[in-house]
Short mmCIF file of C-alpha atoms and ligand atoms in Angstrom, two decimals:
data_model
loop_
_atom_site.label_atom_id
_atom_site.label_comp_id
_atom_site.label_asym_id
_atom_site.label_seq_id
_atom_site.Cartn_x
_atom_site.Cartn_y
_atom_site.Cartn_z
CA MET C 1 -4.38 -39.86 -23.29
CA ARG C 2 -6.29 -37.92 -20.72
CA LYS C 3 -8.52 -34.95 -21.45
CA LYS C 4 -11.13 -32.83 -19.76
CA ILE C 5 -14.16 -32.04 -21.90
CA VAL C 6 -17.40 -30.16 -21.54
CA LEU C 7 -20.51 -31.68 -23.10
CA ASN C 8 -23.45 -29.41 -23.88
CA PHE C 9 -26.62 -31.45 -24.32
CA PRO C 10 -29.64 -30.20 -26.20
CA PRO C 11 -32.78 -30.89 -24.12
CA ARG C 12 -33.88 -34.06 -25.90
CA THR C 13 -30.64 -36.04 -25.50
CA VAL C 14 -30.30 -35.51 -21.81
CA THR C 15 -31.86 -38.75 -20.77
CA LYS C 16 -29.81 -40.92 -23.12
CA PRO C 17 -27.14 -42.89 -21.28
CA ILE C 18 -24.25 -41.12 -22.91
CA THR C 19 -21.57 -42.00 -20.42
CA TYR C 20 -22.59 -45.66 -20.66
CA HIS C 21 -21.79 -45.60 -24.40
CA LEU C 22 -18.48 -43.89 -23.84
CA VAL C 23 -17.43 -46.59 -21.42
CA LYS C 24 -18.93 -49.59 -23.21
CA ASP C 25 -18.37 -48.76 -26.89
CA TYR C 26 -15.16 -46.77 -26.74
CA ASP C 27 -13.31 -48.23 -23.76
CA LEU C 28 -12.98 -44.87 -22.11
CA ILE C 29 -12.62 -44.29 -18.40
CA ILE C 30 -14.89 -41.49 -17.36
CA ASN C 31 -14.60 -39.29 -14.31
CA ILE C 32 -17.50 -36.91 -13.85
CA ILE C 33 -16.21 -33.62 -12.52
CA HIS C 34 -19.32 -31.53 -12.72
CA ALA C 35 -22.86 -32.18 -13.89
CA LYS C 36 -25.80 -29.88 -14.34
CA ILE C 37 -28.56 -31.76 -16.08
CA GLU C 38 -32.18 -30.90 -15.67
CA ARG C 39 -35.08 -32.34 -17.58
CA GLY C 40 -36.20 -30.21 -20.50
CA GLU C 41 -33.20 -27.92 -20.32
CA THR C 42 -29.78 -27.77 -21.88
CA GLY C 43 -27.47 -29.90 -19.80
CA VAL C 44 -23.80 -29.46 -19.04
CA LEU C 45 -21.46 -32.27 -18.14
CA VAL C 46 -17.77 -31.80 -17.37
CA ILE C 47 -15.85 -35.05 -17.55
CA GLU C 48 -12.33 -36.29 -17.54
CA VAL C 49 -11.74 -39.01 -20.12
CA LYS C 50 -8.93 -41.53 -20.17
CA GLY C 51 -8.33 -43.96 -23.02
CA LYS C 52 -6.87 -44.49 -26.51
CA LYS C 53 -6.69 -41.45 -28.76
CA GLU C 54 -8.50 -43.08 -31.76
CA LYS C 55 -11.27 -44.27 -29.50
CA PHE C 56 -11.58 -40.80 -28.02
CA LEU C 57 -11.89 -39.23 -31.48
CA GLU C 58 -14.51 -41.81 -32.49
CA ALA C 59 -16.38 -41.08 -29.28
CA VAL C 60 -16.33 -37.36 -30.04
CA SER C 61 -17.89 -37.89 -33.46
CA PHE C 62 -20.47 -40.21 -31.88
CA LEU C 63 -21.35 -37.49 -29.38
CA GLU C 64 -21.57 -34.84 -32.07
CA LYS C 65 -23.94 -37.08 -34.08
CA GLN C 66 -26.18 -37.09 -31.02
CA GLY C 67 -26.34 -33.30 -31.24
CA ILE C 68 -24.03 -32.82 -28.27
CA LYS C 69 -21.52 -30.00 -28.42
CA VAL C 70 -18.10 -31.19 -27.34
CA GLN C 71 -15.64 -28.66 -26.05
CA LEU C 72 -12.11 -29.48 -25.07
CA LEU C 73 -11.16 -27.85 -21.81
CA ALA C 74 -7.97 -26.12 -21.03
CA GLN C 75 -6.24 -28.94 -19.25
CA ASP C 76 -5.57 -27.42 -15.90
CA ILE C 77 -5.55 -24.45 -13.68
CA ASP C 78 -2.01 -23.32 -13.05
CA LEU C 79 -1.04 -21.56 -9.83
CA ASP C 80 2.22 -19.65 -10.02
CA ILE C 81 3.42 -19.97 -6.45
CA ASP C 82 6.21 -17.42 -6.94
CA LYS C 83 3.71 -14.71 -7.83
CA CYS C 84 1.11 -15.84 -5.29
CA VAL C 85 1.12 -13.98 -1.98
CA GLU C 86 -0.98 -16.67 -0.28
CA CYS C 87 -3.75 -14.29 0.65
CA GLY C 88 -6.41 -16.93 0.19
CA LEU C 89 -8.95 -14.72 -1.58
CA CYS C 90 -9.35 -17.29 -4.37
CA THR C 91 -10.62 -19.85 -1.85
CA GLY C 92 -13.75 -17.77 -1.37
CA VAL C 93 -14.92 -18.08 -4.97
CA CYS C 94 -13.91 -21.69 -5.57
CA PRO C 95 -17.14 -23.73 -5.63
CA THR C 96 -15.51 -27.08 -4.89
CA GLN C 97 -12.78 -26.09 -2.39
CA ALA C 98 -10.15 -27.18 -4.88
CA LEU C 99 -8.32 -24.09 -3.62
CA TYR C 100 -7.95 -24.07 0.13
CA LEU C 101 -5.85 -22.71 2.98
CA ASP C 102 -4.09 -25.44 4.94
CA ASP C 103 -3.53 -25.60 8.71
CA GLU C 104 -0.47 -23.41 8.41
CA TRP C 105 -2.34 -20.89 6.21
CA HIS C 106 -0.48 -21.80 3.05
CA ILE C 107 -2.49 -21.98 -0.14
CA GLY C 108 -3.23 -25.45 -1.45
CA PHE C 109 -4.68 -26.64 -4.74
CA ASP C 110 -6.34 -30.00 -5.21
CA LYS C 111 -6.40 -30.48 -8.96
CA ASP C 112 -8.84 -33.37 -8.86
CA LYS C 113 -11.54 -31.21 -7.33
CA CYS C 114 -11.19 -28.42 -9.90
CA ILE C 115 -14.11 -28.05 -12.32
CA LEU C 116 -12.35 -25.36 -14.35
CA CYS C 117 -15.00 -22.75 -13.67
CA GLU C 118 -12.29 -20.07 -13.83
CA ASN C 119 -13.73 -18.08 -10.92
CA CYS C 120 -10.31 -17.96 -9.31
CA VAL C 121 -8.59 -16.57 -12.42
CA GLN C 122 -10.57 -13.34 -12.10
CA ALA C 123 -10.47 -13.25 -8.33
CA CYS C 124 -6.72 -13.52 -7.82
CA PRO C 125 -5.31 -10.03 -7.18
CA THR C 126 -1.76 -10.93 -8.15
CA ARG C 127 -2.87 -12.68 -11.34
CA SER C 128 -1.13 -15.85 -10.24
CA ILE C 129 -3.76 -18.23 -11.59
CA SER C 130 -4.08 -19.04 -15.26
CA LEU C 131 -5.40 -21.74 -17.54
CA LYS C 132 -2.76 -24.12 -18.76
CA ILE C 133 -3.72 -25.45 -22.18
CA MET N 1 1.53 -6.44 42.59
CA SER N 2 1.62 -4.43 39.43
CA PHE N 3 4.85 -3.26 37.92
CA LYS N 4 6.06 -1.17 35.05
CA LYS N 5 8.84 -1.32 32.50
CA THR N 6 10.12 1.46 30.30
CA VAL N 7 11.09 1.42 26.64
CA GLU N 8 14.59 2.42 27.72
CA GLU N 9 14.88 -0.60 30.03
CA ILE N 10 13.68 -2.88 27.26
CA ASN N 11 16.22 -1.43 24.83
CA GLU N 12 18.96 -2.08 27.41
CA LYS N 13 17.82 -5.68 27.59
CA ILE N 14 17.87 -5.93 23.78
CA LYS N 15 21.45 -4.61 23.82
CA ARG N 16 22.44 -7.22 26.42
CA GLY N 17 20.72 -9.91 24.38
CA GLN N 18 18.32 -10.59 27.26
CA ALA N 19 15.05 -9.25 25.92
CA VAL N 20 12.20 -11.73 25.59
CA VAL N 21 10.63 -11.09 22.20
CA VAL N 22 7.63 -13.05 20.96
CA THR N 23 5.14 -12.69 18.12
CA ALA N 24 1.56 -11.67 18.82
CA GLU N 25 0.44 -15.23 18.09
CA GLU N 26 2.93 -16.60 20.62
CA MET N 27 1.74 -13.98 23.11
CA VAL N 28 -1.81 -15.30 22.78
CA ASP N 29 -0.58 -18.73 23.88
CA ILE N 30 1.60 -17.37 26.68
CA VAL N 31 -1.27 -15.35 28.16
CA LYS N 32 -3.56 -18.37 27.86
CA SER N 33 -1.19 -20.80 29.52
CA GLU N 34 0.65 -18.66 32.05
CA GLY N 35 -1.79 -15.87 32.77
CA VAL N 36 -1.46 -12.19 32.05
CA LYS N 37 0.62 -11.37 35.18
CA GLU N 38 3.33 -13.83 34.30
CA ALA N 39 3.17 -12.88 30.60
CA ALA N 40 3.64 -9.21 31.45
CA ARG N 41 6.58 -9.98 33.72
CA LYS N 42 8.26 -12.35 31.30
CA VAL N 43 7.71 -10.80 27.85
CA ASP N 44 9.38 -7.56 26.84
CA VAL N 45 8.26 -7.12 23.25
CA VAL N 46 5.38 -8.47 21.16
CA THR N 47 5.80 -8.21 17.40
CA THR N 48 2.81 -7.81 15.10
CA GLY N 49 2.52 -8.17 11.35
CA THR N 50 0.13 -7.67 8.50
CA PHE N 51 0.39 -8.13 4.75
CA GLY N 52 -2.72 -6.97 3.00
CA PRO N 53 -3.88 -4.68 0.20
CA MET N 54 -3.63 -1.05 1.28
CA CYS N 55 -5.04 1.24 -1.38
CA SER N 56 -3.95 4.46 0.26
CA SER N 57 -0.30 3.95 -0.59
CA GLY N 58 2.18 5.66 -2.86
CA ALA N 59 5.71 6.91 -3.19
CA PHE N 60 7.59 10.16 -3.56
CA ILE N 61 10.46 9.96 -6.00
CA ASN N 62 12.97 12.64 -6.96
CA PHE N 63 14.34 12.02 -10.45
CA GLY N 64 17.05 14.68 -10.48
CA HIS N 65 17.12 17.63 -12.88
CA THR N 66 17.42 17.45 -16.62
CA ASN N 67 19.59 19.90 -18.50
CA PRO N 68 17.99 22.30 -19.33
CA PRO N 69 15.66 21.89 -16.31
CA LEU N 70 12.04 20.76 -16.59
CA LYS N 71 9.03 20.98 -14.33
CA PHE N 72 7.32 17.58 -14.37
CA PHE N 73 3.83 19.04 -14.56
CA GLU N 74 2.40 16.11 -16.45
CA VAL N 75 4.28 12.93 -15.74
CA TYR N 76 3.84 9.22 -16.53
CA LEU N 77 5.78 6.26 -15.17
CA ASN N 78 5.27 3.17 -17.34
CA GLU N 79 2.21 4.98 -18.74
CA VAL N 80 0.76 5.49 -15.25
CA GLN N 81 0.06 9.12 -14.48
CA ALA N 82 1.83 10.43 -11.40
CA TYR N 83 1.55 13.79 -9.68
CA GLY N 84 4.17 16.43 -10.43
CA GLY N 85 2.50 19.56 -9.11
CA ILE N 86 5.18 20.07 -6.47
CA ALA N 87 8.76 21.25 -6.87
CA ALA N 88 10.43 20.28 -10.14
CA ALA N 89 11.67 16.68 -10.34
CA ASP N 90 9.59 15.58 -7.31
CA VAL N 91 6.79 13.20 -8.19
CA TYR N 92 4.19 11.23 -6.22
CA ILE N 93 3.02 7.96 -7.71
CA GLY N 94 -0.21 6.64 -6.20
CA ALA N 95 -0.95 2.92 -5.95
CA THR N 96 -4.47 2.90 -7.37
CA GLN N 97 -3.87 4.99 -10.52
CA PRO N 98 -4.61 2.84 -13.60
CA SER N 99 -2.28 3.00 -16.60
CA GLU N 100 -3.20 4.71 -19.87
CA ASP N 101 -2.52 1.57 -21.90
CA ARG N 102 -3.41 -1.41 -19.70
CA GLY N 103 -5.98 0.10 -17.34
CA ILE N 104 -6.27 -1.59 -13.96
CA GLU N 105 -4.21 -4.60 -15.01
CA TYR N 106 -1.16 -2.41 -14.54
CA GLY N 107 -1.28 0.65 -12.31
CA GLY N 108 0.67 2.73 -9.83
CA ALA N 109 1.06 -0.25 -7.49
CA HIS N 110 2.72 -2.22 -10.29
CA VAL N 111 5.10 0.68 -11.00
CA ILE N 112 6.05 0.69 -7.32
CA GLU N 113 6.60 -3.08 -7.30
CA ASP N 114 8.69 -2.93 -10.51
CA PHE N 115 10.70 -0.05 -9.06
CA VAL N 116 11.40 -2.04 -5.89
CA ALA N 117 12.40 -5.01 -8.07
CA GLY N 118 15.00 -2.77 -9.74
CA LYS N 119 13.38 -2.97 -13.16
CA PRO N 120 13.74 -0.09 -15.64
CA ILE N 121 10.78 2.30 -15.59
CA SER N 122 9.88 4.54 -18.50
CA ILE N 123 9.29 8.17 -17.65
CA SER N 124 7.66 10.79 -19.81
CA ALA N 125 7.15 14.30 -18.50
CA TYR N 126 5.75 17.46 -20.06
CA ASN N 127 5.41 21.11 -19.15
CA LYS N 128 3.02 23.34 -21.06
CA TRP N 129 4.23 26.40 -19.15
CA PRO N 130 8.00 26.65 -19.59
CA THR N 131 9.64 29.48 -17.66
CA ASP N 132 12.97 31.24 -17.70
CA CYS N 133 14.32 28.96 -14.99
CA TYR N 134 12.56 25.80 -16.32
CA PRO N 135 12.69 26.17 -20.09
CA ASN N 136 12.47 22.45 -20.96
CA THR N 137 9.09 21.16 -22.13
CA GLU N 138 9.53 17.45 -22.59
CA LEU N 139 11.39 14.39 -21.34
CA GLU N 140 11.29 10.74 -22.33
CA SER N 141 13.68 8.27 -20.79
CA LEU N 142 14.23 5.16 -18.71
CA VAL N 143 15.09 5.26 -15.01
CA ASN N 144 15.45 2.75 -12.18
CA LYS N 145 16.06 2.86 -8.46
CA GLU N 146 19.79 3.39 -8.93
CA THR N 147 19.37 6.42 -11.19
CA VAL N 148 16.97 8.42 -9.02
CA ASN N 149 17.62 10.36 -5.82
CA GLU N 150 15.28 9.84 -2.87
CA ALA N 151 12.45 7.36 -3.18
CA PHE N 152 10.23 6.86 -0.16
CA LEU N 153 6.96 5.13 0.33
CA PHE N 154 4.51 7.49 1.98
CA ASN N 155 1.19 5.85 2.65
CA PRO N 156 -1.50 8.15 3.99
CA ARG N 157 -3.77 5.41 5.36
CA ASN N 158 -2.51 1.94 6.27
CA ALA N 159 -3.04 -0.86 8.78
CA TYR N 160 -6.73 -0.16 9.36
CA GLN N 161 -7.79 -1.09 12.85
CA ASN N 162 -10.49 -3.73 12.44
CA TYR N 163 -11.72 -3.33 8.88
CA ALA N 164 -15.22 -4.76 8.50
CA ALA N 165 -15.87 -8.00 6.60
CA ALA N 166 -18.00 -8.01 3.43
CA THR N 167 -20.82 -10.03 1.97
CA ASN N 168 -23.49 -9.59 -0.71
CA SER N 169 -27.23 -10.13 -0.20
CA SER N 170 -28.20 -9.20 -3.76
CA ASN N 171 -28.77 -11.63 -6.60
CA LYS N 172 -25.89 -10.40 -8.71
CA THR N 173 -22.12 -10.77 -8.37
CA LEU N 174 -20.37 -7.67 -7.03
CA ARG N 175 -16.80 -6.85 -7.90
CA THR N 176 -15.35 -4.73 -5.11
CA TYR N 177 -12.17 -3.81 -3.29
CA MET N 178 -13.14 -6.64 -0.94
CA GLY N 179 -12.81 -9.03 -3.88
CA ILE N 180 -15.54 -10.77 -5.84
CA LEU N 181 -18.65 -11.09 -3.69
CA LEU N 182 -20.89 -13.88 -4.93
CA PRO N 183 -24.67 -13.39 -4.97
CA ASN N 184 -27.10 -14.44 -2.22
CA TYR N 185 -24.50 -14.41 0.55
CA GLY N 186 -22.27 -16.56 -1.63
CA ASN N 187 -19.13 -15.69 0.35
CA VAL N 188 -17.66 -13.42 3.00
CA THR N 189 -14.29 -11.70 2.69
CA TYR N 190 -12.28 -10.03 5.43
CA SER N 191 -9.15 -7.93 5.41
CA THR N 192 -6.97 -8.20 8.48
CA SER N 193 -4.38 -10.40 10.11
CA SER N 194 -6.63 -10.24 13.23
CA GLN N 195 -4.67 -11.47 16.27
CA LEU N 196 -1.42 -10.48 14.51
CA SER N 197 -2.64 -7.07 13.37
CA PRO N 198 -0.73 -4.02 14.73
CA LEU N 199 -3.61 -1.77 15.76
CA LEU N 200 -5.63 -4.63 17.24
CA LYS N 201 -2.84 -5.51 19.64
CA ASP N 202 -2.42 -2.02 21.07
CA PRO N 203 -6.01 -0.98 20.54
CA GLU N 204 -5.82 2.24 22.55
CA TYR N 205 -2.52 3.37 20.99
CA ARG N 206 -0.69 3.31 24.32
CA THR N 207 2.73 2.37 22.93
CA LEU N 208 2.63 3.31 19.26
CA GLY N 209 2.38 6.85 17.95
CA ILE N 210 4.01 9.37 15.72
CA GLY N 211 7.67 8.52 15.17
CA THR N 212 7.38 4.84 16.09
CA ARG N 213 9.96 2.70 14.30
CA ILE N 214 8.36 -0.22 12.46
CA PHE N 215 8.85 -2.91 9.83
CA LEU N 216 7.70 -1.54 6.48
CA GLY N 217 7.96 -3.37 3.17
CA GLY N 218 10.94 -5.43 4.29
CA THR N 219 12.98 -2.62 5.81
CA ILE N 220 12.76 -0.14 8.66
CA GLY N 221 10.05 2.49 8.41
CA TYR N 222 8.22 4.88 10.69
CA ILE N 223 4.73 5.93 11.66
CA ALA N 224 4.57 9.45 10.25
CA TRP N 225 1.18 10.58 11.49
CA GLN N 226 -2.27 9.29 12.27
CA GLY N 227 -3.65 7.96 9.02
CA THR N 228 -6.39 9.65 7.07
CA GLN N 229 -9.87 8.75 8.31
CA HIS N 230 -8.37 7.92 11.70
CA ASN N 231 -11.51 7.28 13.73
CA PRO N 232 -10.54 6.55 17.33
CA GLN N 233 -14.01 7.29 18.72
CA ARG N 234 -15.72 4.28 17.22
CA LYS N 235 -17.66 2.19 19.74
CA ARG N 236 -15.37 -0.22 21.56
CA ASP N 237 -15.89 -3.42 23.49
CA GLU N 238 -14.81 -4.13 27.07
CA ASN N 239 -11.24 -4.75 25.86
CA GLY N 240 -11.02 -1.44 24.04
CA ILE N 241 -11.29 -3.13 20.64
CA PRO N 242 -13.33 -1.01 18.22
CA LEU N 243 -16.20 -2.75 16.47
CA GLY N 244 -15.40 -1.96 12.85
CA PRO N 245 -12.86 0.32 11.17
CA ALA N 246 -11.29 2.81 13.58
CA GLY N 247 -7.66 3.91 13.84
CA THR N 248 -5.28 4.18 10.88
CA ILE N 249 -1.62 5.14 10.54
CA ALA N 250 0.35 7.02 7.88
CA LEU N 251 3.64 5.27 7.14
CA ILE N 252 6.95 6.27 5.66
CA GLY N 253 10.06 4.35 4.69
CA ASN N 254 12.89 4.04 2.17
CA LEU N 255 11.43 2.46 -0.97
CA LYS N 256 14.87 1.60 -2.35
CA GLU N 257 15.52 -0.76 0.57
CA MET N 258 12.18 -2.54 0.34
CA SER N 259 11.60 -6.00 -1.06
CA THR N 260 9.00 -7.35 -3.47
CA ARG N 261 8.28 -10.05 -0.92
CA TYR N 262 6.56 -7.37 1.15
CA ILE N 263 5.56 -4.82 -1.51
CA ARG N 264 3.31 -6.38 -4.13
CA ALA N 265 0.88 -4.99 -6.64
CA ALA N 266 -2.69 -6.22 -6.79
CA THR N 267 -5.61 -5.88 -9.18
CA TYR N 268 -9.11 -6.52 -7.94
CA THR N 269 -11.16 -7.30 -11.04
CA GLY N 270 -13.87 -4.74 -11.63
CA TYR N 271 -12.46 -2.44 -8.95
CA GLY N 272 -8.86 -1.48 -9.58
CA CYS N 273 -5.30 -1.58 -8.32
CA SER N 274 -4.02 -1.75 -4.81
CA LEU N 275 -0.72 -2.43 -3.11
CA PHE N 276 0.04 -5.25 -0.69
CA VAL N 277 2.15 -3.61 2.01
CA GLY N 278 3.94 -5.51 4.74
CA VAL N 279 3.74 -3.74 8.09
CA GLY N 280 4.98 -4.90 11.48
CA VAL N 281 4.82 -2.87 14.67
CA PRO N 282 6.64 -3.86 17.87
CA ILE N 283 4.72 -3.45 21.10
CA PRO N 284 6.81 -2.92 24.23
CA ILE N 285 5.12 -4.70 27.14
CA LEU N 286 5.25 -1.92 29.71
CA ASP N 287 2.51 -3.14 32.03
CA GLU N 288 -0.21 -5.74 32.48
CA ASP N 289 -2.86 -3.88 30.55
CA ILE N 290 -0.63 -3.74 27.48
CA ALA N 291 0.25 -7.42 27.95
CA TYR N 292 -3.40 -8.39 28.26
CA LYS N 293 -4.39 -6.59 25.06
CA ALA N 294 -1.40 -7.81 23.08
CA GLY N 295 -2.48 -11.30 24.12
CA LEU N 296 -6.08 -11.07 22.94
CA SER N 297 -6.98 -13.97 20.67
CA ASP N 298 -9.17 -14.32 17.63
CA GLU N 299 -11.92 -15.69 19.88
CA GLN N 300 -11.88 -12.36 21.74
CA ILE N 301 -11.69 -9.99 18.77
CA LYS N 302 -14.93 -9.23 16.96
CA THR N 303 -15.83 -7.44 13.76
CA LEU N 304 -18.90 -6.72 11.67
CA ILE N 305 -19.96 -8.28 8.39
CA LEU N 306 -21.42 -5.57 6.16
CA ASP N 307 -23.72 -5.98 3.19
CA TYR N 308 -22.03 -4.56 0.09
CA ALA N 309 -25.26 -4.91 -1.89
CA VAL N 310 -26.17 -1.55 -0.41
CA ALA N 311 -23.94 0.99 -2.14
CA SER N 312 -23.92 3.55 0.61
CA ASN N 313 -21.32 4.65 3.13
CA SER N 314 -23.51 3.26 5.90
CA ARG N 315 -23.87 -0.32 4.77
CA PRO N 316 -26.19 -2.48 6.84
CA VAL N 317 -24.63 -4.83 9.38
CA VAL N 318 -25.40 -8.45 8.57
CA LYS N 319 -23.79 -9.96 11.61
CA GLU N 320 -21.22 -9.52 14.35
CA VAL N 321 -18.58 -12.27 14.33
CA THR N 322 -15.29 -13.15 15.97
CA TYR N 323 -12.15 -13.60 13.92
CA ALA N 324 -12.04 -17.19 15.15
CA GLU N 325 -15.31 -17.74 13.29
CA LEU N 326 -14.13 -15.94 10.16
CA ARG N 327 -10.85 -17.83 10.15
CA SER N 328 -12.57 -21.19 10.54
CA GLY N 329 -13.47 -20.89 6.84
CA TRP N 330 -17.21 -20.77 7.29
CA VAL N 331 -19.77 -18.56 8.99
CA GLU N 332 -23.50 -18.91 9.25
CA ILE N 333 -25.66 -16.23 7.69
CA LYS N 334 -29.43 -16.55 7.79
CA GLY N 335 -29.22 -20.28 8.35
CA LYS N 336 -26.80 -20.80 5.47
CA LYS N 337 -23.18 -21.96 5.75
CA VAL N 338 -21.13 -19.34 3.93
CA LYS N 339 -17.49 -19.67 2.82
CA THR N 340 -15.12 -17.03 4.17
CA ALA N 341 -11.87 -15.91 2.58
CA PRO N 342 -9.19 -13.42 3.64
CA LEU N 343 -7.69 -10.60 1.57
CA THR N 344 -4.72 -10.37 3.92
CA SER N 345 -2.10 -13.09 3.75
CA TYR N 346 -2.03 -14.61 7.23
CA VAL N 347 1.06 -16.69 6.58
CA ARG N 348 3.03 -13.70 5.34
CA SER N 349 1.75 -11.54 8.21
CA ARG N 350 3.15 -14.18 10.53
CA GLU N 351 6.42 -14.10 8.59
CA ILE N 352 6.64 -10.32 9.16
CA ALA N 353 6.07 -10.69 12.90
CA GLU N 354 8.76 -13.40 12.94
CA THR N 355 11.19 -11.25 10.94
CA LEU N 356 10.71 -8.28 13.23
CA LYS N 357 11.20 -10.57 16.23
CA ASN N 358 14.50 -11.77 14.79
CA TRP N 359 15.67 -8.25 14.00
CA ILE N 360 15.13 -7.31 17.64
CA ARG N 361 16.79 -10.47 18.94
CA GLU N 362 19.76 -9.83 16.64
CA LYS N 363 20.00 -6.24 17.95
CA LYS N 364 19.29 -4.79 14.51
CA PHE N 365 16.14 -3.06 15.65
CA PHE N 366 15.53 -1.01 18.79
CA LEU N 367 12.24 0.26 20.11
CA THR N 368 11.15 3.89 20.15
CA GLU N 369 8.91 5.97 22.33
CA PRO N 370 6.39 7.89 20.24
CA VAL N 371 7.35 11.49 19.63
CA ALA N 372 3.66 12.34 19.99
CA PRO N 373 0.64 10.10 20.60
CA LEU N 374 -1.99 9.28 18.01
CA PRO N 375 -5.02 11.44 18.67
CA LYS N 376 -7.90 9.79 20.49
CA ASP N 377 -10.47 12.52 20.03
CA THR N 378 -10.66 13.19 16.30
CA VAL N 379 -13.95 12.72 14.46
CA PHE N 380 -14.22 11.07 11.06
CA LYS N 381 -16.73 13.08 9.01
CA PRO N 382 -18.42 12.06 5.78
CA PHE N 383 -18.11 14.50 2.89
CA THR N 384 -19.65 17.71 4.14
CA PRO N 385 -20.36 20.48 1.63
CA TYR N 386 -19.85 23.99 2.92
CA ARG N 387 -23.05 25.88 3.45
CA LYS N 388 -23.02 29.59 4.08
CA GLY N 389 -24.41 30.48 7.47
CA ALA N 390 -24.15 26.91 8.76
CA GLU N 391 -21.15 27.63 10.96
S1 SF4 Q 1 -5.89 -15.21 -4.68
FE1 SF4 Q 1 -4.00 -15.36 -5.90
S2 SF4 Q 1 -2.42 -14.53 -4.55
FE2 SF4 Q 1 -4.18 -14.98 -3.25
S3 SF4 Q 1 -3.80 -17.08 -2.54
FE3 SF4 Q 1 -5.07 -17.26 -4.36
S4 SF4 Q 1 -3.57 -17.53 -6.00
FE4 SF4 Q 1 -2.43 -16.74 -4.27
S1 SF4 Q 2 -11.26 -23.06 -11.76
FE1 SF4 Q 2 -13.01 -23.02 -10.36
S2 SF4 Q 2 -12.96 -25.02 -9.40
FE2 SF4 Q 2 -10.97 -24.77 -10.36
S3 SF4 Q 2 -9.68 -23.96 -8.74
FE3 SF4 Q 2 -10.50 -22.21 -9.86
S4 SF4 Q 2 -12.32 -21.62 -8.74
FE4 SF4 Q 2 -11.80 -23.68 -8.06
#
């Protein structure tokens, strides 16, 4: 299975090598999509996890024991190209350029770059972007 | 040697299938590679196109008379209030009106789009002042574009000539009709098809005017009048291009013939509804000056970036930029690289210019001379309260 999750770290756990444990102890493949971790503050880590389902569930309870809040993310941003008018307005609020205008001025979406911030959902005037759970 | 063509001569060429018709983008390349003299000689028509949100839009619809007759003094279409204070059964539905039940997520623009799509629309109408000739007080029903009489789009202010771009210097997010503006110059938005935009390609209104036949919403429409807030006297550059919003046009066309590809509802979060309207104006190339201006490129067309953090009708200018810079995706503001994003669909604007080009080539569309020119001397005033003795 493959899931995107958000980890909310209380200040004291931030320095612990969490991702190391996920890889080593639970055989998970981790892809860090977005990280905002500062010393002494609550940290946020958005990761994509690939691996066996049982291992993933064990990993989640491990994380929760560490005082980390685990939140499953809506899997993907969905762009309804039939509703979309290809204005490009969403590209201006997308922090990672996951949404972009190509050379021919068509809208493009690079799923791998998306950090699921949902900025585009609000910004799209034709309501063509939604969260696919 | 300078020479002139007439609209009549060009129409003859269209009839004979000999007219050279190109889009405004193609004209940019032709002028660049072959020079303006050759471009003017060779090209007969340049087609423009724009597909962007145009708030000042709406439609007149006549629903026919009920029996007994009713004046539609208070009228709702899909729970969106429309205006019925004209003759009975005539109604104007405005694009930005929010609905009673869904607010700005569904408004007048959405009613217009659904109407164009042929969907059933609920109508409820009331009259608190029944009369001998209009005794009915209430109506609730469903209608669609087949059941009504006339339905025409009548947009008082469209195709703004050089609308200014927007940014936000404040430290909080602004939600505006220019989209979401992120704090601390987090982005810049702009609303034009620039080198494809009708009023930027005939900046001094030499060929277009009242009565000009155009592409509107996927069908044939007309320029009805100068648009509201038409402001021809704005400062212009050496090419006659105004720096910032100037001319506007009021447009009219048969709503029943339009297509949802070119008439689409929009909701700008925190602001309200608007309507994407597809507009394309053909420019007959009558002389070199017209050819030169129709061939101006994004490198040559400039606009202003305004700071929307200042909620005033004279927002401070942050920077002057070319459309080439805006369309590159990034501009520099105060040493910072800032992402730019359009509100107008460039690819669909191009599609409109292409469609209009094909209509002319296929002899489905002929050019018109304006019945009257757009005024060049009107002044756009801010709200001015009347004061006794001030006149
Ligand atoms: S803002 Fe919406 S309509 Fe515009 S390009 Fe993005 S998804 Fe399409
Ligand atoms: S959710 Fe955020 S990162 Fe993903 S496409 Fe939308 S704006 Fe970009």
